[in-house]
Amino acid sequence: MQIKSRKDFVSGLMFMGFGAAFSLGAFNYTVGNAARMGPGYFPMLLGALLAGMGAFVLLGSLRSRRADGGRIGAIAWKPLLYIVGANLAFGVLLGGVPSLGIPAMGLIAAIFAAVIISSMAGSRFVFRGSLILAAILAVGSYLTFVVGLSLQFQVWPSFITG
């Protein structure tokens, strides 16, 4: 067998690896069965589906019609760091880090920070557009999670709500 698309081959391996890791990690919880699902059932099922899709991508890499083999480019560090940083900022702002003395800033501030930071990952950053998107997502998240689903999130910073 010959790998005809390196990108698809590596992508398939990555999907299979993450899927297998999630499936195996789910067994740390009670899995149960389809009739009585435990907390590990859904992650185990999703991990297995991801691994299965990775296998299809990997097998497709062996039948690809690319002449060059699909060269793998350099890692795009800037977008990677901005997206990971946006997720970290969201978590820190939403829940705070009491051990470091960082208070929870609430859902609205967390969404604004995540949207603005992740928007900087692209090739064009428009601050005004990011603010508009953040406002729409903040209102939509508030209406969905706090009003619609009645989830108990801290919406505003603690120094505002008292």
Short mmCIF file of C-alpha atoms in Angstrom, two decimals:
data_model
loop_
_atom_site.label_atom_id
_atom_site.label_comp_id
_atom_site.label_asym_id
_atom_site.label_seq_id
_atom_site.Cartn_x
_atom_site.Cartn_y
_atom_site.Cartn_z
CA MET A 1 0.00 0.00 0.00
CA GLN A 2 1.11 3.51 -0.73
CA ILE A 3 0.02 6.71 0.99
CA LYS A 4 -1.26 9.02 -1.72
CA SER A 5 -2.38 11.90 0.51
CA ARG A 6 -0.18 12.59 3.52
CA LYS A 7 -2.56 15.24 4.87
CA ASP A 8 -5.48 12.83 4.95
CA PHE A 9 -3.32 10.07 6.41
CA VAL A 10 -2.10 12.24 9.30
CA SER A 11 -5.61 13.67 9.83
CA GLY A 12 -7.05 10.16 10.00
CA LEU A 13 -4.41 9.12 12.52
CA MET A 14 -5.14 12.20 14.62
CA PHE A 15 -8.91 11.56 14.60
CA MET A 16 -8.38 7.91 15.47
CA GLY A 17 -6.01 8.82 18.31
CA PHE A 18 -8.33 11.40 19.87
CA GLY A 19 -11.33 9.14 19.42
CA ALA A 20 -9.59 6.19 21.05
CA ALA A 21 -8.38 8.39 23.93
CA PHE A 22 -11.89 9.69 24.60
CA SER A 23 -13.41 6.21 24.37
CA LEU A 24 -10.86 4.76 26.75
CA GLY A 25 -11.16 7.75 29.09
CA ALA A 26 -14.93 7.24 29.25
CA PHE A 27 -14.38 3.90 30.96
CA ASN A 28 -13.28 5.79 34.09
CA TYR A 29 -17.00 6.47 34.51
CA THR A 30 -19.93 4.10 34.61
CA VAL A 31 -20.74 3.38 30.98
CA GLY A 32 -23.93 1.37 31.33
CA ASN A 33 -25.82 0.26 28.23
CA ALA A 34 -28.25 1.75 25.72
CA ALA A 35 -31.23 1.18 28.03
CA ARG A 36 -29.54 2.58 31.16
CA MET A 37 -26.84 4.99 30.05
CA GLY A 38 -24.21 6.02 32.54
CA PRO A 39 -22.14 9.22 32.47
CA GLY A 40 -19.45 7.52 30.36
CA TYR A 41 -21.78 6.18 27.67
CA PHE A 42 -22.04 9.31 25.51
CA PRO A 43 -18.30 10.20 25.55
CA MET A 44 -17.46 6.56 24.77
CA LEU A 45 -19.89 6.55 21.85
CA LEU A 46 -18.63 9.88 20.47
CA GLY A 47 -15.01 8.75 20.80
CA ALA A 48 -15.79 5.56 18.91
CA LEU A 49 -17.56 7.53 16.16
CA LEU A 50 -14.60 9.92 15.87
CA ALA A 51 -12.17 6.99 15.64
CA GLY A 52 -14.37 5.37 12.99
CA MET A 53 -14.48 8.56 10.92
CA GLY A 54 -10.70 8.79 11.29
CA ALA A 55 -10.40 5.30 9.89
CA PHE A 56 -12.44 6.31 6.84
CA VAL A 57 -10.25 9.38 6.30
CA LEU A 58 -7.11 7.26 6.68
CA LEU A 59 -8.37 4.66 4.21
CA GLY A 60 -9.32 7.45 1.82
CA SER A 61 -5.72 8.67 1.93
CA LEU A 62 -4.66 5.40 0.35
CA ARG A 63 -6.99 5.91 -2.63
CA SER A 64 -6.56 9.65 -3.20
CA ARG A 65 -5.75 10.90 -6.68
CA ARG A 66 -3.37 13.64 -5.60
CA ALA A 67 -0.17 13.53 -7.57
CA ASP A 68 2.04 15.25 -4.98
CA GLY A 69 0.92 13.23 -1.97
CA GLY A 70 -0.57 16.30 -0.27
CA ARG A 71 2.44 17.83 1.43
CA ILE A 72 2.00 18.72 5.08
CA GLY A 73 2.69 22.39 5.71
CA ALA A 74 4.11 24.14 8.74
CA ILE A 75 2.07 24.44 11.91
CA ALA A 76 0.13 27.72 12.03
CA TRP A 77 1.26 28.81 15.50
CA LYS A 78 -0.45 32.21 15.61
CA PRO A 79 -4.03 30.94 15.11
CA LEU A 80 -3.37 27.96 17.35
CA LEU A 81 -2.18 30.11 20.24
CA TYR A 82 -4.99 32.65 19.87
CA ILE A 83 -7.70 29.97 19.81
CA VAL A 84 -6.25 28.12 22.81
CA GLY A 85 -5.78 31.45 24.60
CA ALA A 86 -9.40 32.43 23.90
CA ASN A 87 -10.62 29.18 25.46
CA LEU A 88 -8.39 29.67 28.50
CA ALA A 89 -9.55 33.27 28.90
CA PHE A 90 -13.18 32.16 28.67
CA GLY A 91 -12.72 29.58 31.42
CA VAL A 92 -10.78 31.90 33.71
CA LEU A 93 -13.21 34.79 33.26
CA LEU A 94 -16.32 32.64 33.62
CA GLY A 95 -15.31 30.82 36.78
CA GLY A 96 -12.31 32.75 38.08
CA VAL A 97 -9.28 31.19 39.75
CA PRO A 98 -9.80 31.55 43.51
CA SER A 99 -6.39 30.07 44.35
CA LEU A 100 -4.74 32.91 42.39
CA GLY A 101 -7.15 35.56 43.63
CA ILE A 102 -8.77 36.03 40.19
CA PRO A 103 -12.51 36.65 40.63
CA ALA A 104 -15.18 35.33 38.29
CA MET A 105 -16.13 38.01 35.78
CA GLY A 106 -19.28 36.32 34.50
CA LEU A 107 -20.69 35.02 31.25
CA ILE A 108 -20.89 38.32 29.37
CA ALA A 109 -17.25 39.33 29.98
CA ALA A 110 -16.08 35.79 29.20
CA ILE A 111 -17.89 35.74 25.86
CA PHE A 112 -16.59 39.18 24.88
CA ALA A 113 -13.01 38.17 25.72
CA ALA A 114 -13.24 34.83 23.91
CA VAL A 115 -14.69 36.37 20.75
CA ILE A 116 -12.19 39.24 20.59
CA ILE A 117 -9.15 37.04 21.29
CA SER A 118 -10.20 34.32 18.84
CA SER A 119 -10.94 36.97 16.17
CA MET A 120 -7.28 37.96 16.28
CA ALA A 121 -6.38 34.50 14.96
CA GLY A 122 -7.50 35.36 11.45
CA SER A 123 -5.60 37.21 8.79
CA ARG A 124 -7.88 40.27 9.13
CA PHE A 125 -8.91 41.59 12.55
CA VAL A 126 -11.76 44.10 12.65
CA PHE A 127 -12.38 45.23 16.23
CA ARG A 128 -15.82 46.68 15.50
CA GLY A 129 -16.97 43.47 13.85
CA SER A 130 -15.68 41.45 16.79
CA LEU A 131 -17.63 43.64 19.22
CA ILE A 132 -20.82 43.22 17.20
CA LEU A 133 -20.37 39.45 17.05
CA ALA A 134 -19.56 39.30 20.77
CA ALA A 135 -22.69 41.30 21.61
CA ILE A 136 -24.88 39.00 19.52
CA LEU A 137 -23.34 35.88 21.06
CA ALA A 138 -23.60 37.29 24.59
CA VAL A 139 -27.29 38.13 24.19
CA GLY A 140 -27.99 34.79 22.51
CA SER A 141 -26.12 32.86 25.20
CA TYR A 142 -27.90 34.73 27.97
CA LEU A 143 -31.31 34.08 26.43
CA THR A 144 -30.52 30.42 25.71
CA PHE A 145 -28.74 29.32 28.87
CA VAL A 146 -29.94 31.64 31.62
CA VAL A 147 -33.49 32.49 30.50
CA GLY A 148 -34.40 29.46 28.36
CA LEU A 149 -32.67 26.62 30.20
CA SER A 150 -32.56 28.27 33.65
CA LEU A 151 -28.89 27.36 34.14
CA GLN A 152 -27.17 29.02 37.08
CA PHE A 153 -24.35 31.06 35.54
CA GLN A 154 -22.82 34.13 37.01
CA VAL A 155 -23.76 36.61 34.30
CA TRP A 156 -22.02 39.77 35.54
CA PRO A 157 -18.83 40.35 37.55
CA SER A 158 -19.27 39.97 41.29
CA PHE A 159 -18.36 43.60 41.98
CA ILE A 160 -21.36 44.69 39.85
CA THR A 161 -23.92 42.25 41.28
CA GLY A 162 -22.65 42.77 44.82
#
